[in-house]
Structures are given as C-alpha cells and as structure tokens.
Amino acid sequence: MITGETLLYGLVAHPAHHSLSPLIHNMGFDQQAINARYVVFDSQSQPAAVSQAIDTLGIAGINLSMPYKQTMRPFVDTLSPSAQLSGAINTIKNDNGRLIGINTDGDGFWRALQQASPMQNRAQTVILGAGGAALAVIEAAASYGVQTLTVFKRANQTYPQVAKRLAKIATTRHITINLYPFDDEVALQQTLATTDCLINATNLGMQATPGFPIAPRLIAQIPSACLCADLIYAPRETAFLKTARLTNHPTLNGLGMLVEQAALSFEFWTGKTLVTAPIYAALTEENKQ
C-alpha cells in the first residue's frame, strides 16, 4: 500500500515507456519489505530541471538513461571515482538533499556476461560506440579480464573529447585502449579478425527501421568463438544479434545487464540485496506472453 511514508524512486529517460526497470525494482522492494515504489519519468527536460525536481519533490533515487547519462554529471553534488573516470552516471541517490551519482552499467554488463558465459574469453574486446553506457563498460573492463579494448565511434565533434577520456581510463585502469573512427574499414576488419568479444553499444537496434552498427558481412567474418553482445534489451534480438546467431556466434542481449545494474543500484539506494533469480524468471515469463 502506498502511504505518506512511501519512498519514490524512478527512471528518467526518453524514450522510457518500454522500460522494465519498474518491474525489477518494485519486485525488489516487495522482497525486502521496503515501503517504496519505482516509476518511469519519460522526460525531455533539461538536466538542471531534473536535478531540481529530485530535490524539490524529495525523490529518493533515480536511474538515468538516454539522453541523461553524461549531461546530468554537473548537476549532482558528489561523483563516485568510476563515474568521474567514465564521465557518465546512471544512478543518483538523494542523501538528505545531497545528490550522489554513480555508474552501475559497467559492472552490470560484465557481471551479466560472466553469468551467461563464464568461460568466454574476453581478452581482446571490441566496442562499437562510445556513449554513456559504453564508457561505463570500458571503465570497468579491466576488472573482468579484458586486456585490450578497441573502440569504434563516429568521427564527430565529440571524438577528440572521447579520445582524451579513453586515454585517462587506459592510464588509470592499466589497460590498452585503441580508438578508431567507424569509417576506418581497414582497422575495423583487422581488429574484428582477432576479437574475442564484440559489443554493440550504439542504439541502432532500437530504431523503427533496425540498423546495423557494422556491415552484416563483417559479422560473418569474425572468429566463430567470438561472443556478440548488444547492450539493448528491447527488442530482445536486434538485427545485429540475429545476424550473429545465424552465423553461429554466441550472443548476449542487454537483459542481463539491465538486471545486474539494477541490482547494484538497488543496493546503493537501500543497503539491501536484490535477489535476481526471481527477477530473471519474471522477465522470462513476460517475454513468453
């Protein structure tokens, strides 16, 4: 029952109505008998307005997705070391009016990969895209056995800024990181020829007309043992993952990352553990309907 004492948590993003986060967190609150509810705020407001709303309305905690993971950073009071390094946040805790920003995306992704494919080699990993979620995955990679990361992104106005951030991550985390523009086809083909893990961190799979982050013919040429992962979970199988499956590559969608990053956010907010087994079961059942 919702009462005057019920704490409010939520997701701020656009688009957001497809999100499964309310199901996950509300199950968690029920598990732990916490008087709280989690809702979706599909917002296109400016980051400063979002920060003010959290404070004014006394919202206890917020998750962030596109387009807020990087733009909200200047509007929190404290950043965790990993959030500072990656330049992106996905979780905010309202600590008596003081907003604390962290990022659980990176650990969430690698934890999900470990659970789904514990024996998967990921020493040589390629990431397509360098947005907020990708930067979190990159920042956490060294802790999960990645030795060399090769990142491909569009050669746009953010390219120099991303190059500097990746250099700082590489120095701090003692990992080799290479950055190339998407249009460097020679570098792309050479890198894919020896990759252990290929991660799509672009949002192309969410578009009304599904797109590919790289040419489909290149997917067929990567090593057969290479895991192809997508950070997207809606749809469950993007065009990228479908092509990888049809060329007999192991695949992983973003559902596990969603659950694992949520578990880390839940613990940060409440100090309680989110039991994920029933969450996975509920999401699997929903997918059947």
Coordinates of C-alpha atoms in Angstrom, one line a residue:
M1 CA 0.0 0.0 0.0
I2 CA 1.2 3.5 -0.9
T3 CA 1.2 5.8 2.1
G4 CA 2.6 9.2 3.0
E5 CA 5.8 7.4 4.1
T6 CA 6.3 5.6 0.8
L7 CA 9.7 6.5 -0.8
L8 CA 9.7 7.3 -4.5
Y9 CA 12.3 6.1 -7.0
G10 CA 12.3 6.1 -10.8
L11 CA 13.8 6.2 -14.2
V12 CA 14.4 9.5 -16.0
A13 CA 14.9 9.0 -19.8
H14 CA 13.5 9.5 -23.2
P15 CA 12.1 7.2 -24.5
A16 CA 11.3 5.4 -21.3
H17 CA 7.9 3.8 -21.5
H18 CA 9.4 0.5 -22.7
S19 CA 11.5 0.1 -19.6
L20 CA 11.4 -3.0 -17.4
S21 CA 13.0 -1.2 -14.5
P22 CA 9.8 -0.7 -12.6
L23 CA 9.1 -4.4 -12.6
I24 CA 12.6 -5.2 -11.3
H25 CA 12.8 -2.6 -8.6
N26 CA 9.2 -3.0 -7.3
M27 CA 9.8 -6.7 -7.0
G28 CA 12.9 -5.9 -5.1
F29 CA 11.0 -3.5 -2.7
D30 CA 8.5 -6.3 -2.1
Q31 CA 11.3 -8.9 -1.5
Q32 CA 12.8 -6.7 1.2
A33 CA 9.5 -5.3 2.6
I34 CA 10.6 -1.7 1.8
N35 CA 7.9 0.9 1.7
A36 CA 8.9 2.3 -1.7
R37 CA 7.7 2.4 -5.3
Y38 CA 9.6 2.8 -8.6
V39 CA 8.0 4.7 -11.6
V40 CA 9.1 5.9 -15.0
F41 CA 9.5 9.6 -15.9
D42 CA 9.6 9.9 -19.7
S43 CA 11.3 13.3 -19.7
Q44 CA 12.8 15.7 -22.2
S45 CA 13.5 18.3 -19.6
Q46 CA 16.9 20.0 -19.2
P47 CA 19.3 18.3 -16.7
A48 CA 19.1 21.2 -14.3
A49 CA 15.4 20.9 -14.1
V50 CA 15.6 17.1 -13.5
S51 CA 18.1 17.8 -10.6
Q52 CA 15.8 20.4 -9.1
A53 CA 12.8 18.1 -9.4
I54 CA 14.7 15.3 -7.5
D55 CA 15.5 17.8 -4.7
T56 CA 12.1 19.6 -4.6
L57 CA 10.0 16.5 -4.7
G58 CA 12.2 14.5 -2.3
I59 CA 12.6 11.7 -4.8
A60 CA 14.8 9.1 -3.0
G61 CA 16.7 7.8 -6.0
I62 CA 16.8 8.0 -9.8
N63 CA 18.2 5.8 -12.6
L64 CA 19.2 7.6 -15.8
S65 CA 19.2 6.5 -19.4
M66 CA 19.4 8.3 -22.8
P67 CA 20.0 11.2 -23.0
Y68 CA 21.0 12.0 -19.4
K69 CA 23.9 9.8 -18.5
Q70 CA 26.5 12.3 -19.4
T71 CA 24.5 15.6 -19.2
M72 CA 23.4 15.1 -15.6
R73 CA 27.0 14.9 -14.2
P74 CA 27.4 18.6 -13.5
F75 CA 24.1 18.6 -11.5
V76 CA 25.0 16.2 -8.7
D77 CA 27.0 17.1 -5.6
T78 CA 29.3 14.0 -5.5
L79 CA 30.5 11.6 -8.1
S80 CA 32.0 8.1 -7.4
P81 CA 35.5 7.5 -8.8
S82 CA 34.2 5.3 -11.6
A83 CA 31.6 7.8 -12.6
Q84 CA 34.3 10.5 -12.7
L85 CA 36.5 8.3 -14.8
S86 CA 33.8 7.2 -17.3
G87 CA 32.2 10.6 -17.5
A88 CA 28.8 9.1 -17.1
I89 CA 26.3 8.3 -14.4
N90 CA 23.2 6.0 -14.4
T91 CA 22.2 6.2 -10.7
I92 CA 21.6 9.1 -8.3
K93 CA 20.9 8.8 -4.6
N94 CA 19.2 11.7 -2.8
D95 CA 21.0 11.7 0.6
N96 CA 19.1 14.3 2.5
G97 CA 19.2 16.8 -0.3
R98 CA 22.8 15.9 -1.4
L99 CA 22.8 14.1 -4.8
I100 CA 25.4 11.3 -5.2
G101 CA 26.0 10.0 -8.7
I102 CA 27.4 6.6 -9.5
N103 CA 27.5 4.3 -12.5
T104 CA 26.5 0.6 -12.3
D105 CA 26.3 0.0 -16.0
G106 CA 29.8 -1.3 -16.5
D107 CA 29.9 -3.8 -13.6
G108 CA 26.3 -4.7 -14.5
F109 CA 27.3 -5.7 -18.1
W110 CA 30.4 -7.7 -17.2
R111 CA 28.6 -9.5 -14.3
A112 CA 25.8 -10.5 -16.7
L113 CA 28.4 -11.7 -19.3
Q114 CA 30.2 -13.7 -16.6
Q115 CA 27.0 -15.4 -15.5
A116 CA 25.8 -16.2 -19.1
S117 CA 29.2 -17.3 -20.4
P118 CA 31.7 -17.9 -17.6
M119 CA 34.3 -19.5 -19.8
Q120 CA 34.1 -16.8 -22.5
N121 CA 37.5 -15.3 -23.5
R122 CA 37.3 -11.5 -23.5
A123 CA 40.9 -10.5 -23.5
Q124 CA 40.6 -8.8 -26.9
T125 CA 37.3 -6.9 -26.9
V126 CA 35.8 -4.5 -29.5
I127 CA 33.2 -2.0 -28.6
L128 CA 31.0 -0.2 -31.2
G129 CA 30.0 3.2 -29.9
A130 CA 31.3 5.5 -27.1
G131 CA 28.2 6.9 -25.4
G132 CA 27.5 6.9 -21.7
A133 CA 26.8 3.2 -21.3
A134 CA 29.8 2.3 -23.5
L135 CA 32.1 4.4 -21.4
A136 CA 30.9 2.7 -18.2
V137 CA 31.5 -0.8 -19.8
I138 CA 35.0 0.4 -20.9
E139 CA 35.9 1.8 -17.5
A140 CA 35.0 -1.5 -15.8
A141 CA 36.5 -3.8 -18.4
A142 CA 40.0 -4.3 -16.8
S143 CA 38.4 -5.8 -13.7
Y144 CA 36.9 -8.6 -15.8
G145 CA 39.9 -9.9 -17.7
V146 CA 39.9 -7.6 -20.7
Q147 CA 43.5 -6.8 -21.8
T148 CA 42.9 -4.8 -25.0
L149 CA 39.9 -2.7 -25.9
T150 CA 39.3 -1.3 -29.3
V151 CA 36.6 1.3 -29.6
F152 CA 35.0 2.5 -32.8
K153 CA 32.9 5.6 -32.9
R154 CA 31.7 8.3 -35.3
A155 CA 34.2 10.9 -36.2
N156 CA 32.0 13.8 -34.9
Q157 CA 32.6 16.8 -32.7
T158 CA 32.9 14.6 -29.6
Y159 CA 35.7 12.4 -31.0
P160 CA 38.6 14.4 -29.5
Q161 CA 36.9 14.6 -26.1
V162 CA 36.3 10.8 -26.1
A163 CA 39.9 10.2 -27.1
K164 CA 41.1 12.1 -24.1
R165 CA 38.7 10.3 -21.7
L166 CA 39.7 6.8 -23.1
A167 CA 43.4 7.7 -22.6
K168 CA 42.7 8.6 -19.0
I169 CA 40.8 5.4 -18.4
A170 CA 43.7 3.4 -20.0
T171 CA 46.3 5.0 -17.8
T172 CA 44.2 4.7 -14.6
R173 CA 43.0 1.1 -15.1
H174 CA 46.2 -0.2 -16.7
I175 CA 44.5 -1.4 -19.9
T176 CA 45.3 -0.9 -23.6
I177 CA 42.6 1.1 -25.4
N178 CA 42.6 1.9 -29.1
L179 CA 40.2 4.3 -30.7
Y180 CA 39.3 4.5 -34.4
P181 CA 36.5 6.2 -36.4
F182 CA 33.8 3.9 -37.9
D183 CA 34.9 4.8 -41.4
D184 CA 38.3 3.2 -40.9
E185 CA 37.4 0.0 -42.6
V186 CA 40.9 -1.4 -42.6
A187 CA 41.3 -1.0 -38.8
L188 CA 37.8 -2.5 -38.4
Q189 CA 38.4 -5.6 -40.4
Q190 CA 41.9 -6.2 -38.9
T191 CA 40.6 -5.8 -35.4
L192 CA 37.5 -8.0 -35.9
A193 CA 39.7 -10.8 -37.3
T194 CA 41.1 -11.5 -33.8
T195 CA 38.4 -10.3 -31.4
D196 CA 37.1 -12.5 -28.6
C197 CA 34.1 -10.3 -27.7
L198 CA 32.2 -7.8 -29.9
I199 CA 29.9 -5.4 -28.1
N200 CA 27.4 -3.1 -29.8
A201 CA 26.9 -0.1 -27.6
T202 CA 25.1 2.0 -30.2
N203 CA 21.3 2.5 -30.2
L204 CA 20.8 1.4 -33.8
G205 CA 18.8 -1.7 -32.8
M206 CA 16.1 0.4 -31.1
Q207 CA 15.2 2.4 -34.2
A208 CA 11.9 1.8 -36.1
T209 CA 13.9 0.6 -39.0
P210 CA 16.6 -1.6 -37.4
G211 CA 20.1 -0.8 -38.4
F212 CA 23.5 -2.4 -38.1
P213 CA 26.5 -0.9 -36.3
I214 CA 28.8 -2.6 -38.8
A215 CA 28.2 -4.2 -42.2
P216 CA 26.5 -7.6 -41.8
R217 CA 29.1 -9.2 -44.0
L218 CA 31.8 -8.4 -41.4
I219 CA 29.9 -10.3 -38.7
A220 CA 30.2 -13.5 -40.7
Q221 CA 34.0 -13.0 -40.9
I222 CA 34.7 -12.7 -37.1
P223 CA 36.1 -15.8 -35.3
S224 CA 33.4 -18.4 -34.6
A225 CA 34.1 -18.3 -30.8
C226 CA 33.6 -14.5 -30.6
L227 CA 30.7 -13.5 -28.4
C228 CA 28.5 -10.9 -29.9
A229 CA 26.7 -8.8 -27.3
D230 CA 24.3 -5.9 -27.5
L231 CA 23.5 -3.5 -24.7
I232 CA 19.9 -3.2 -26.0
Y233 CA 17.2 -5.5 -24.5
A234 CA 14.2 -4.1 -26.4
P235 CA 13.9 -5.8 -28.8
R236 CA 15.3 -9.0 -27.2
E237 CA 17.1 -9.8 -30.5
T238 CA 18.4 -6.9 -32.5
A239 CA 19.2 -7.2 -36.2
F240 CA 22.9 -7.3 -35.2
L241 CA 22.3 -10.3 -32.8
K242 CA 20.1 -12.1 -35.2
T243 CA 22.8 -12.0 -37.9
A244 CA 25.4 -13.1 -35.3
R245 CA 23.2 -16.0 -34.3
L246 CA 22.6 -17.1 -37.9
T247 CA 26.4 -17.1 -38.5
N248 CA 26.7 -19.4 -35.4
H249 CA 28.2 -17.0 -33.0
P250 CA 27.3 -17.0 -29.3
T251 CA 25.1 -14.0 -28.5
L252 CA 24.0 -12.0 -25.5
N253 CA 21.4 -9.2 -25.3
G254 CA 21.1 -6.4 -22.8
L255 CA 18.6 -8.0 -20.4
G256 CA 21.2 -9.4 -18.1
M257 CA 23.0 -6.1 -17.9
L258 CA 19.6 -4.4 -17.1
V259 CA 19.1 -6.8 -14.1
E260 CA 22.6 -6.7 -12.8
Q261 CA 23.0 -2.9 -13.0
A262 CA 19.6 -2.6 -11.3
A263 CA 20.8 -4.9 -8.5
L264 CA 23.8 -2.7 -7.9
S265 CA 21.6 0.5 -8.0
F266 CA 19.1 -1.1 -5.5
E267 CA 21.9 -2.0 -3.1
F268 CA 23.3 1.5 -3.4
W269 CA 20.0 3.1 -2.6
T270 CA 18.8 0.7 0.1
G271 CA 21.7 -1.2 1.5
K272 CA 19.8 -4.4 0.8
T273 CA 20.5 -7.2 -1.7
L274 CA 18.2 -7.6 -4.7
V275 CA 17.7 -11.3 -5.2
T276 CA 17.9 -11.6 -9.0
A277 CA 16.7 -15.2 -9.6
P278 CA 13.0 -14.4 -9.4
I279 CA 13.6 -11.3 -11.4
Y280 CA 15.1 -13.3 -14.3
A281 CA 12.2 -15.7 -14.0
A282 CA 9.6 -12.9 -14.2
L283 CA 11.2 -11.3 -17.2
T284 CA 11.4 -14.7 -19.0
E285 CA 7.8 -15.3 -18.3
E286 CA 6.9 -11.8 -19.5
N287 CA 8.8 -12.5 -22.7
K288 CA 6.6 -15.5 -23.4
Q289 CA 3.4 -13.5 -23.3

